[in-house]
Every structure is written in structure tokens, then in C-alpha cells.
Amino acid sequence: MPAPTDFDEFRAIAEKVNNWGRWGADDEIGTLNLITPETVRAAAATVRSGRRFALALPLQQQGVQTGLIPGRVNPLRTMVALNWEMFGPGAIATSDDVVTMGLQAATHWDGLGHVSHGGRIYNNRPADSITPHEGACFSGVEKAAPLVARGVLLDVARALGLPRLAGDHAVTPADLEAAQELAGTAVRAGDVVLVRTGQMQLYLGGDREAYAFPSPGLSLWTPEWFHARDVAAVADDTLTFEVFPPEVDGLYLPVHALDLVEMGMMQGQNWNLEALAADCAEDGVYEFLLSAPPEPFTGGVGAPVAPIAVK
């Protein structure tokens, strides 16, 4: 597949995947509309053994954030009460803590207000509807809960015979097709797709800088693949979600713009897919029930999530 040379390709793809108005002018959740009672019942039917896989990274000060993305601080947890006898000596004692963190510091969902382009966010709303005090007045991340669906792991690294994709690897539709063939199940409407690159191995191995940059990730052409299959949401095991540095010089985060703004499809980052991938490879089953509601911060443009896959 030839590399794009200008922004025309981006504009053409944006027109193809645009979902503005598809679910009405008032819609705020985009492709999550594709998760229905019927798709959830089908998702529940995938559970066979009851094995559970936690896909979130621990919330800790030595997290994935290294300063590459300004303002995204790793969680700083502080004790504000230590065995405090609230009702007097000899009474029950309590301990409490508080935390300061970026809502997209670790394993998270990007909400539909996270990115704008051309002065617009999803469903043709003005970007300035995101305000300093209210945050996202439309499509706040709290609108996305509850998020339960059939999950499908597309293990691109394994499908290509690699433990981990190279830092400059842009995951193409052909890569997704190869991973779907490995999975032995077709991605269908209402699914949440988890894309494994193997990049998470670097962070788990202690190299936070190498995990952050350079990074493999989804290419400019993958939004069309997801749109054609009516995927509800996509997450992967990288910091940037899409390949970084970008495929097109000067065109930064085009997949973010296509997914979030044009398609209205939430995307997740920093998901730990290693244990799940090993189990899928062992039993050959790449579908599961996925519970992944974002923490419902009102007006949030992103939120932490502690996803659980149940097989």
C-alpha cells in the first residue's frame, strides 16, 4: 500500500466514515449505538469457562506517562487520614486517601470530545462547546456508560509471527484481516475490537521511554475497516493508539480525528492485552464478554477504565 503524500487522502477517508446525523442530530454516543440488547446477549453467550482477565495497568506514580504528553500526570495518591478515630478514642478508625491524575494517564477511553478538527467535534457540534469549567457539554465521557459488549482480540503481532511490532509499524487493514483469520471469528456490528501490537511488553519490562516512542499503531486506512464492520469501539496496547511518528509528515493524530470526530467511535489506549493474548493463543478462542465502562466523570473528554474480559 503506497504511503499518502498529502492531506487529500485524509479528507477522502473522513467523508467515507462520517457518521454525523446517523443516529439523529441529538446523538452524543456515536458508534456505541451499535451495542444493543441483542448484541449484549450474544456477547454473554461467549462465556464458557468463566476465566477473567484484567486488562488495566496499575494506577501508580511510575506509570506510562513520561512527560511526552504535557499535562498527563501519573496518579499521585496521598493519605488524608490514617487510622483516625472519627467518633472518639476506642471507636472505629478510618483511613482515607485522595488521588490527582490525568484522566487519560493509564488505561483509558478517549471520549468523543477529546479531539476536534475544523472547529468541530462529533456530530457537527462546535469545538468551543468544550469549556474550562463544564468540560464537554456534549458527548461527555459519562454518556458512554454502561459499556458491555462482545470483545474480539485481533492479535496483529502474533498473526504476523512477531512477539512485538516494530516501532514504525503502521497496522494496515491487511494486518487486521490476518489477525481476524487467526482469531477464527469475523468482527461484526457492535463488537469492541482490541488490537494487540505487543508494545506493552516494553512497559511491563520497565522501559517506559521505549514504550512511549516510537510506537506502532493503527494506520490512516484502518478507520474505513472498522466503519465497514460497524465496530462499536477500538482499543490497543500503546500510548498513542495510532502509529507515531505519523505516516504523513505534518498530519498528526489523523486516526484520532477520523475515529472520534468523524465516526464518533471511542478509542482506548494503554490496555494490557498480554495475558489475554496468551490465553487466546492457547485455546484458540479470541472472542469474549468485555465489560469496560469508563469512570463517569461528567463532562470528561476521557476517563480511566478497568476492563475485564471474561471467556
CSV table of C-alpha atoms in Angstrom, one decimal:
chain,number,residue,atom,x,y,z
A,1,MET,CA,0.0,0.0,0.0
A,2,PRO,CA,1.6,3.3,-1.1
A,3,ALA,CA,2.2,6.0,1.5
A,4,PRO,CA,-0.1,9.0,1.2
A,5,THR,CA,1.6,12.2,0.1
A,6,ASP,CA,-0.8,14.9,1.1
A,7,PHE,CA,-4.0,15.6,3.1
A,8,ASP,CA,-6.3,14.7,0.3
A,9,GLU,CA,-6.4,11.0,1.4
A,10,PHE,CA,-7.4,12.1,4.9
A,11,ARG,CA,-10.2,14.2,3.6
A,12,ALA,CA,-11.5,11.4,1.4
A,13,ILE,CA,-11.5,8.9,4.2
A,14,ALA,CA,-13.2,11.4,6.5
A,15,GLU,CA,-16.1,11.7,4.0
A,16,LYS,CA,-16.4,7.9,3.8
A,17,VAL,CA,-16.6,7.2,7.5
A,18,ASN,CA,-18.6,10.2,8.7
A,19,ASN,CA,-21.5,9.3,10.9
A,20,TRP,CA,-22.8,12.8,11.7
A,21,GLY,CA,-26.6,12.6,11.9
A,22,ARG,CA,-26.7,8.8,11.5
A,23,TRP,CA,-28.4,8.4,14.9
A,24,GLY,CA,-30.1,11.8,14.9
A,25,ALA,CA,-28.9,15.4,15.4
A,26,ASP,CA,-29.0,15.0,19.2
A,27,ASP,CA,-26.9,11.9,19.4
A,28,GLU,CA,-23.9,12.0,21.8
A,29,ILE,CA,-22.6,8.4,21.9
A,30,GLY,CA,-21.8,7.6,18.2
A,31,THR,CA,-21.0,4.0,17.4
A,32,LEU,CA,-21.9,2.9,20.9
A,33,ASN,CA,-25.4,2.9,19.5
A,34,LEU,CA,-24.4,-0.3,17.7
A,35,ILE,CA,-24.3,-2.1,21.1
A,36,THR,CA,-27.9,-3.3,21.5
A,37,PRO,CA,-29.6,-5.8,23.9
A,38,GLU,CA,-29.3,-8.4,21.2
A,39,THR,CA,-25.5,-7.9,20.8
A,40,VAL,CA,-25.1,-8.0,24.6
A,41,ARG,CA,-27.0,-11.3,24.8
A,42,ALA,CA,-24.8,-12.7,22.1
A,43,ALA,CA,-21.7,-11.4,24.0
A,44,ALA,CA,-22.8,-13.1,27.2
A,45,ALA,CA,-23.2,-16.4,25.2
A,46,THR,CA,-19.4,-16.4,24.5
A,47,VAL,CA,-18.6,-17.1,28.2
A,48,ARG,CA,-17.7,-20.8,28.6
A,49,SER,CA,-15.1,-21.2,31.4
A,50,GLY,CA,-15.6,-18.0,33.4
A,51,ARG,CA,-11.9,-17.2,33.2
A,52,ARG,CA,-11.4,-13.5,33.8
A,53,PHE,CA,-8.6,-11.2,32.5
A,54,ALA,CA,-7.9,-7.8,33.9
A,55,LEU,CA,-6.8,-5.5,31.1
A,56,ALA,CA,-5.9,-2.4,33.1
A,57,LEU,CA,-2.5,-1.2,34.2
A,58,PRO,CA,-2.0,-0.4,37.9
A,59,LEU,CA,-2.6,3.2,38.8
A,60,GLN,CA,0.8,4.2,40.1
A,61,GLN,CA,3.2,7.1,40.1
A,62,GLN,CA,5.7,5.3,37.9
A,63,GLY,CA,3.0,4.8,35.2
A,64,VAL,CA,3.2,5.1,31.5
A,65,GLN,CA,3.4,8.9,31.4
A,66,THR,CA,6.9,10.2,30.9
A,67,GLY,CA,6.2,13.9,30.1
A,68,LEU,CA,5.8,13.2,26.4
A,69,ILE,CA,2.2,14.4,26.6
A,70,PRO,CA,2.0,17.6,28.6
A,71,GLY,CA,-0.4,17.7,31.4
A,72,ARG,CA,-1.0,13.9,31.6
A,73,VAL,CA,0.4,13.2,35.1
A,74,ASN,CA,0.7,9.8,36.5
A,75,PRO,CA,-1.5,9.1,39.6
A,76,LEU,CA,-0.3,10.7,42.8
A,77,ARG,CA,-2.1,9.1,45.7
A,78,THR,CA,-1.9,10.8,49.1
A,79,MET,CA,-3.2,9.6,52.5
A,80,VAL,CA,-5.5,12.1,54.1
A,81,ALA,CA,-6.5,10.1,57.2
A,82,LEU,CA,-4.5,7.3,59.0
A,83,ASN,CA,-6.5,5.2,61.4
A,84,TRP,CA,-8.5,8.3,62.5
A,85,GLU,CA,-10.8,7.6,65.4
A,86,MET,CA,-13.6,9.7,63.9
A,87,PHE,CA,-16.0,9.1,66.8
A,88,GLY,CA,-13.5,9.3,69.7
A,89,PRO,CA,-11.0,7.1,71.4
A,90,GLY,CA,-11.6,3.4,71.1
A,91,ALA,CA,-14.1,3.9,68.3
A,92,ILE,CA,-13.8,2.5,64.8
A,93,ALA,CA,-10.8,4.1,63.0
A,94,THR,CA,-10.7,5.0,59.3
A,95,SER,CA,-8.1,5.6,56.7
A,96,ASP,CA,-8.8,7.6,53.5
A,97,ASP,CA,-6.8,8.6,50.5
A,98,VAL,CA,-7.1,11.0,47.6
A,99,VAL,CA,-5.6,11.0,44.1
A,100,THR,CA,-4.5,13.5,41.5
A,101,MET,CA,-4.1,12.2,38.0
A,102,GLY,CA,-4.7,12.8,34.3
A,103,LEU,CA,-8.0,11.1,33.3
A,104,GLN,CA,-6.0,9.6,30.4
A,105,ALA,CA,-2.9,8.8,32.4
A,106,ALA,CA,-3.1,5.0,32.2
A,107,THR,CA,-5.6,2.5,30.8
A,108,HIS,CA,-8.4,4.7,29.5
A,109,TRP,CA,-11.0,5.6,26.9
A,110,ASP,CA,-10.8,8.7,24.7
A,111,GLY,CA,-14.2,10.4,24.8
A,112,LEU,CA,-15.7,11.9,21.7
A,113,GLY,CA,-14.8,15.4,22.9
A,114,HIS,CA,-11.1,14.5,23.1
A,115,VAL,CA,-10.2,15.7,19.6
A,116,SER,CA,-11.6,18.4,17.3
A,117,HIS,CA,-10.7,19.4,13.8
A,118,GLY,CA,-12.0,22.1,11.6
A,119,GLY,CA,-13.5,23.7,14.7
A,120,ARG,CA,-16.0,20.7,15.1
A,121,ILE,CA,-16.4,17.7,17.3
A,122,TYR,CA,-18.5,14.6,16.7
A,123,ASN,CA,-22.0,15.2,15.2
A,124,ASN,CA,-21.0,18.6,13.9
A,125,ARG,CA,-21.0,20.3,17.2
A,126,PRO,CA,-18.7,23.3,17.8
A,127,ALA,CA,-15.4,22.6,19.4
A,128,ASP,CA,-15.9,25.6,21.7
A,129,SER,CA,-18.7,23.7,23.4
A,130,ILE,CA,-15.9,22.2,25.5
A,131,THR,CA,-15.4,24.8,28.2
A,132,PRO,CA,-12.9,25.3,31.0
A,133,HIS,CA,-15.5,24.8,33.8
A,134,GLU,CA,-18.0,22.4,32.2
A,135,GLY,CA,-15.7,20.3,30.1
A,136,ALA,CA,-17.5,18.5,27.3
A,137,CYS,CA,-21.0,19.9,27.2
A,138,PHE,CA,-21.8,17.4,24.5
A,139,SER,CA,-20.6,13.8,24.3
A,140,GLY,CA,-19.1,13.8,27.8
A,141,VAL,CA,-17.5,10.5,28.6
A,142,GLU,CA,-20.1,9.8,31.2
A,143,LYS,CA,-22.6,9.3,28.4
A,144,ALA,CA,-20.7,6.1,27.4
A,145,ALA,CA,-21.6,4.0,30.4
A,146,PRO,CA,-22.6,1.2,30.6
A,147,LEU,CA,-20.3,-0.3,28.0
A,148,VAL,CA,-20.6,-4.1,27.9
A,149,ALA,CA,-20.1,-5.9,24.5
A,150,ARG,CA,-18.6,-8.8,22.7
A,151,GLY,CA,-14.9,-8.3,22.6
A,152,VAL,CA,-12.6,-9.6,19.8
A,153,LEU,CA,-8.9,-9.7,20.2
A,154,LEU,CA,-7.0,-9.0,16.9
A,155,ASP,CA,-3.5,-10.1,17.8
A,156,VAL,CA,-1.7,-8.5,14.9
A,157,ALA,CA,1.8,-9.2,16.3
A,158,ARG,CA,1.0,-13.0,16.6
A,159,ALA,CA,-0.7,-13.1,13.2
A,160,LEU,CA,2.5,-11.7,11.6
A,161,GLY,CA,4.7,-14.1,13.5
A,162,LEU,CA,6.2,-11.5,15.7
A,163,PRO,CA,6.5,-11.1,19.5
A,164,ARG,CA,6.1,-7.3,19.1
A,165,LEU,CA,5.7,-5.0,16.1
A,166,ALA,CA,8.5,-2.6,15.2
A,167,GLY,CA,8.2,0.9,16.5
A,168,ASP,CA,7.4,2.3,13.0
A,169,HIS,CA,4.9,-0.4,12.0
A,170,ALA,CA,1.6,1.1,10.9
A,171,VAL,CA,-1.2,-1.5,11.3
A,172,THR,CA,-3.0,-1.8,8.0
A,173,PRO,CA,-6.3,-3.3,7.0
A,174,ALA,CA,-4.4,-6.3,5.6
A,175,ASP,CA,-2.9,-6.8,9.1
A,176,LEU,CA,-6.3,-6.7,10.7
A,177,GLU,CA,-7.5,-9.2,8.1
A,178,ALA,CA,-4.6,-11.5,9.0
A,179,ALA,CA,-5.4,-11.2,12.7
A,180,GLN,CA,-9.1,-11.8,12.1
A,181,GLU,CA,-8.2,-15.0,10.2
A,182,LEU,CA,-6.1,-16.1,13.2
A,183,ALA,CA,-9.0,-15.3,15.5
A,184,GLY,CA,-11.3,-17.6,13.6
A,185,THR,CA,-14.2,-15.2,14.1
A,186,ALA,CA,-15.5,-12.4,12.0
A,187,VAL,CA,-15.7,-8.9,13.5
A,188,ARG,CA,-19.3,-7.9,13.5
A,189,ALA,CA,-21.6,-5.0,14.3
A,190,GLY,CA,-21.5,-3.9,17.9
A,191,ASP,CA,-18.2,-5.5,18.7
A,192,VAL,CA,-15.4,-3.9,20.6
A,193,VAL,CA,-12.1,-4.7,18.9
A,194,LEU,CA,-8.8,-5.0,20.9
A,195,VAL,CA,-5.7,-4.7,18.7
A,196,ARG,CA,-2.5,-6.2,20.1
A,197,THR,CA,0.8,-4.9,18.8
A,198,GLY,CA,3.0,-6.3,21.7
A,199,GLN,CA,4.2,-2.8,22.5
A,200,MET,CA,3.0,-3.2,26.1
A,201,GLN,CA,5.9,-5.6,26.7
A,202,LEU,CA,8.3,-2.7,26.8
A,203,TYR,CA,6.4,-1.0,29.6
A,204,LEU,CA,5.9,-4.2,31.5
A,205,GLY,CA,9.7,-4.8,31.1
A,206,GLY,CA,10.5,-1.5,32.7
A,207,ASP,CA,11.3,0.6,29.7
A,208,ARG,CA,8.8,3.5,29.8
A,209,GLU,CA,10.6,5.7,27.3
A,210,ALA,CA,10.8,3.0,24.6
A,211,TYR,CA,7.1,2.1,25.3
A,212,ALA,CA,6.1,5.7,24.6
A,213,PHE,CA,8.1,6.5,21.5
A,214,PRO,CA,8.4,5.4,18.7
A,215,SER,CA,5.3,3.3,18.7
A,216,PRO,CA,3.5,1.0,16.3
A,217,GLY,CA,-0.2,1.6,16.0
A,218,LEU,CA,-3.2,1.9,13.7
A,219,SER,CA,-2.7,3.4,10.2
A,220,LEU,CA,-4.7,6.0,8.4
A,221,TRP,CA,-6.7,3.4,6.5
A,222,THR,CA,-7.9,1.4,9.5
A,223,PRO,CA,-10.9,3.6,10.3
A,224,GLU,CA,-12.5,2.5,7.0
A,225,TRP,CA,-12.1,-1.1,8.0
A,226,PHE,CA,-13.8,-0.6,11.4
A,227,HIS,CA,-16.5,1.6,9.8
A,228,ALA,CA,-17.4,-1.1,7.2
A,229,ARG,CA,-17.9,-3.6,10.0
A,230,ASP,CA,-19.9,-1.2,12.3
A,231,VAL,CA,-17.4,-1.7,15.2
A,232,ALA,CA,-18.6,0.0,18.4
A,233,ALA,CA,-15.1,0.9,19.8
A,234,VAL,CA,-11.5,0.0,19.4
A,235,ALA,CA,-8.6,-0.2,22.0
A,236,ASP,CA,-5.0,-1.2,21.8
A,237,ASP,CA,-1.8,-1.7,23.8
A,238,THR,CA,0.0,1.5,23.0
A,239,LEU,CA,0.3,5.1,24.4
A,240,THR,CA,-0.6,6.8,21.1
A,241,PHE,CA,-3.1,4.4,19.7
A,242,GLU,CA,-2.0,5.2,16.1
A,243,VAL,CA,1.5,4.8,14.7
A,244,PHE,CA,3.8,7.6,16.0
A,245,PRO,CA,5.6,9.4,14.4
A,246,PRO,CA,2.8,9.7,11.9
A,247,GLU,CA,2.7,8.2,8.4
A,248,VAL,CA,2.2,11.6,6.8
A,249,ASP,CA,4.6,14.4,7.7
A,250,GLY,CA,2.7,17.2,9.4
A,251,LEU,CA,-0.5,15.2,9.7
A,252,TYR,CA,-0.7,14.5,13.4
A,253,LEU,CA,-3.2,12.1,15.0
A,254,PRO,CA,-5.3,11.7,11.9
A,255,VAL,CA,-6.8,8.4,13.2
A,256,HIS,CA,-7.9,10.2,16.3
A,257,ALA,CA,-9.7,12.7,14.1
A,258,LEU,CA,-11.3,10.0,11.9
A,259,ASP,CA,-12.4,7.8,14.8
A,260,LEU,CA,-13.5,10.3,17.4
A,261,VAL,CA,-14.7,13.3,15.3
A,262,GLU,CA,-15.9,11.8,12.0
A,263,MET,CA,-17.1,8.4,13.1
A,264,GLY,CA,-18.0,9.0,16.7
A,265,MET,CA,-16.1,5.9,17.8
A,266,MET,CA,-14.4,5.9,21.1
A,267,GLN,CA,-10.8,4.5,21.3
A,268,GLY,CA,-8.8,3.1,24.2
A,269,GLN,CA,-5.1,3.2,24.9
A,270,ASN,CA,-2.6,1.5,27.3
A,271,TRP,CA,-4.6,-1.7,27.5
A,272,ASN,CA,-2.6,-4.6,28.8
A,273,LEU,CA,-3.5,-7.4,26.5
A,274,GLU,CA,-0.6,-9.8,27.2
A,275,ALA,CA,-2.3,-12.4,29.5
A,276,LEU,CA,-5.5,-12.4,27.4
A,277,ALA,CA,-3.5,-12.9,24.2
A,278,ALA,CA,-1.6,-15.8,25.7
A,279,ASP,CA,-4.8,-17.5,26.7
A,280,CYS,CA,-6.4,-16.8,23.3
A,281,ALA,CA,-3.4,-18.4,21.6
A,282,GLU,CA,-3.6,-21.4,23.9
A,283,ASP,CA,-7.3,-22.2,23.4
A,284,GLY,CA,-7.8,-20.7,20.0
A,285,VAL,CA,-10.8,-18.6,21.3
A,286,TYR,CA,-10.4,-14.9,20.5
A,287,GLU,CA,-14.0,-13.7,21.5
A,288,PHE,CA,-15.2,-12.9,25.0
A,289,LEU,CA,-17.6,-10.9,27.1
A,290,LEU,CA,-16.0,-7.5,27.7
A,291,SER,CA,-17.0,-5.1,30.5
A,292,ALA,CA,-15.4,-1.7,30.0
A,293,PRO,CA,-17.5,1.2,31.2
A,294,PRO,CA,-15.4,4.4,31.6
A,295,GLU,CA,-15.4,6.1,35.0
A,296,PRO,CA,-18.4,8.5,34.6
A,297,PHE,CA,-16.7,11.9,35.0
A,298,THR,CA,-19.3,14.4,34.0
A,299,GLY,CA,-18.0,16.5,31.1
A,300,GLY,CA,-14.9,14.4,30.7
A,301,VAL,CA,-13.1,14.1,27.4
A,302,GLY,CA,-11.5,10.9,28.6
A,303,ALA,CA,-11.7,8.5,31.5
A,304,PRO,CA,-9.9,5.7,33.2
A,305,VAL,CA,-11.2,2.2,32.7
A,306,ALA,CA,-10.6,-1.1,34.3
A,307,PRO,CA,-11.7,-3.5,31.6
A,308,ILE,CA,-12.4,-7.2,32.3
A,309,ALA,CA,-12.5,-9.9,29.6
A,310,VAL,CA,-14.5,-13.0,30.5
A,311,LYS,CA,-14.1,-16.2,28.4
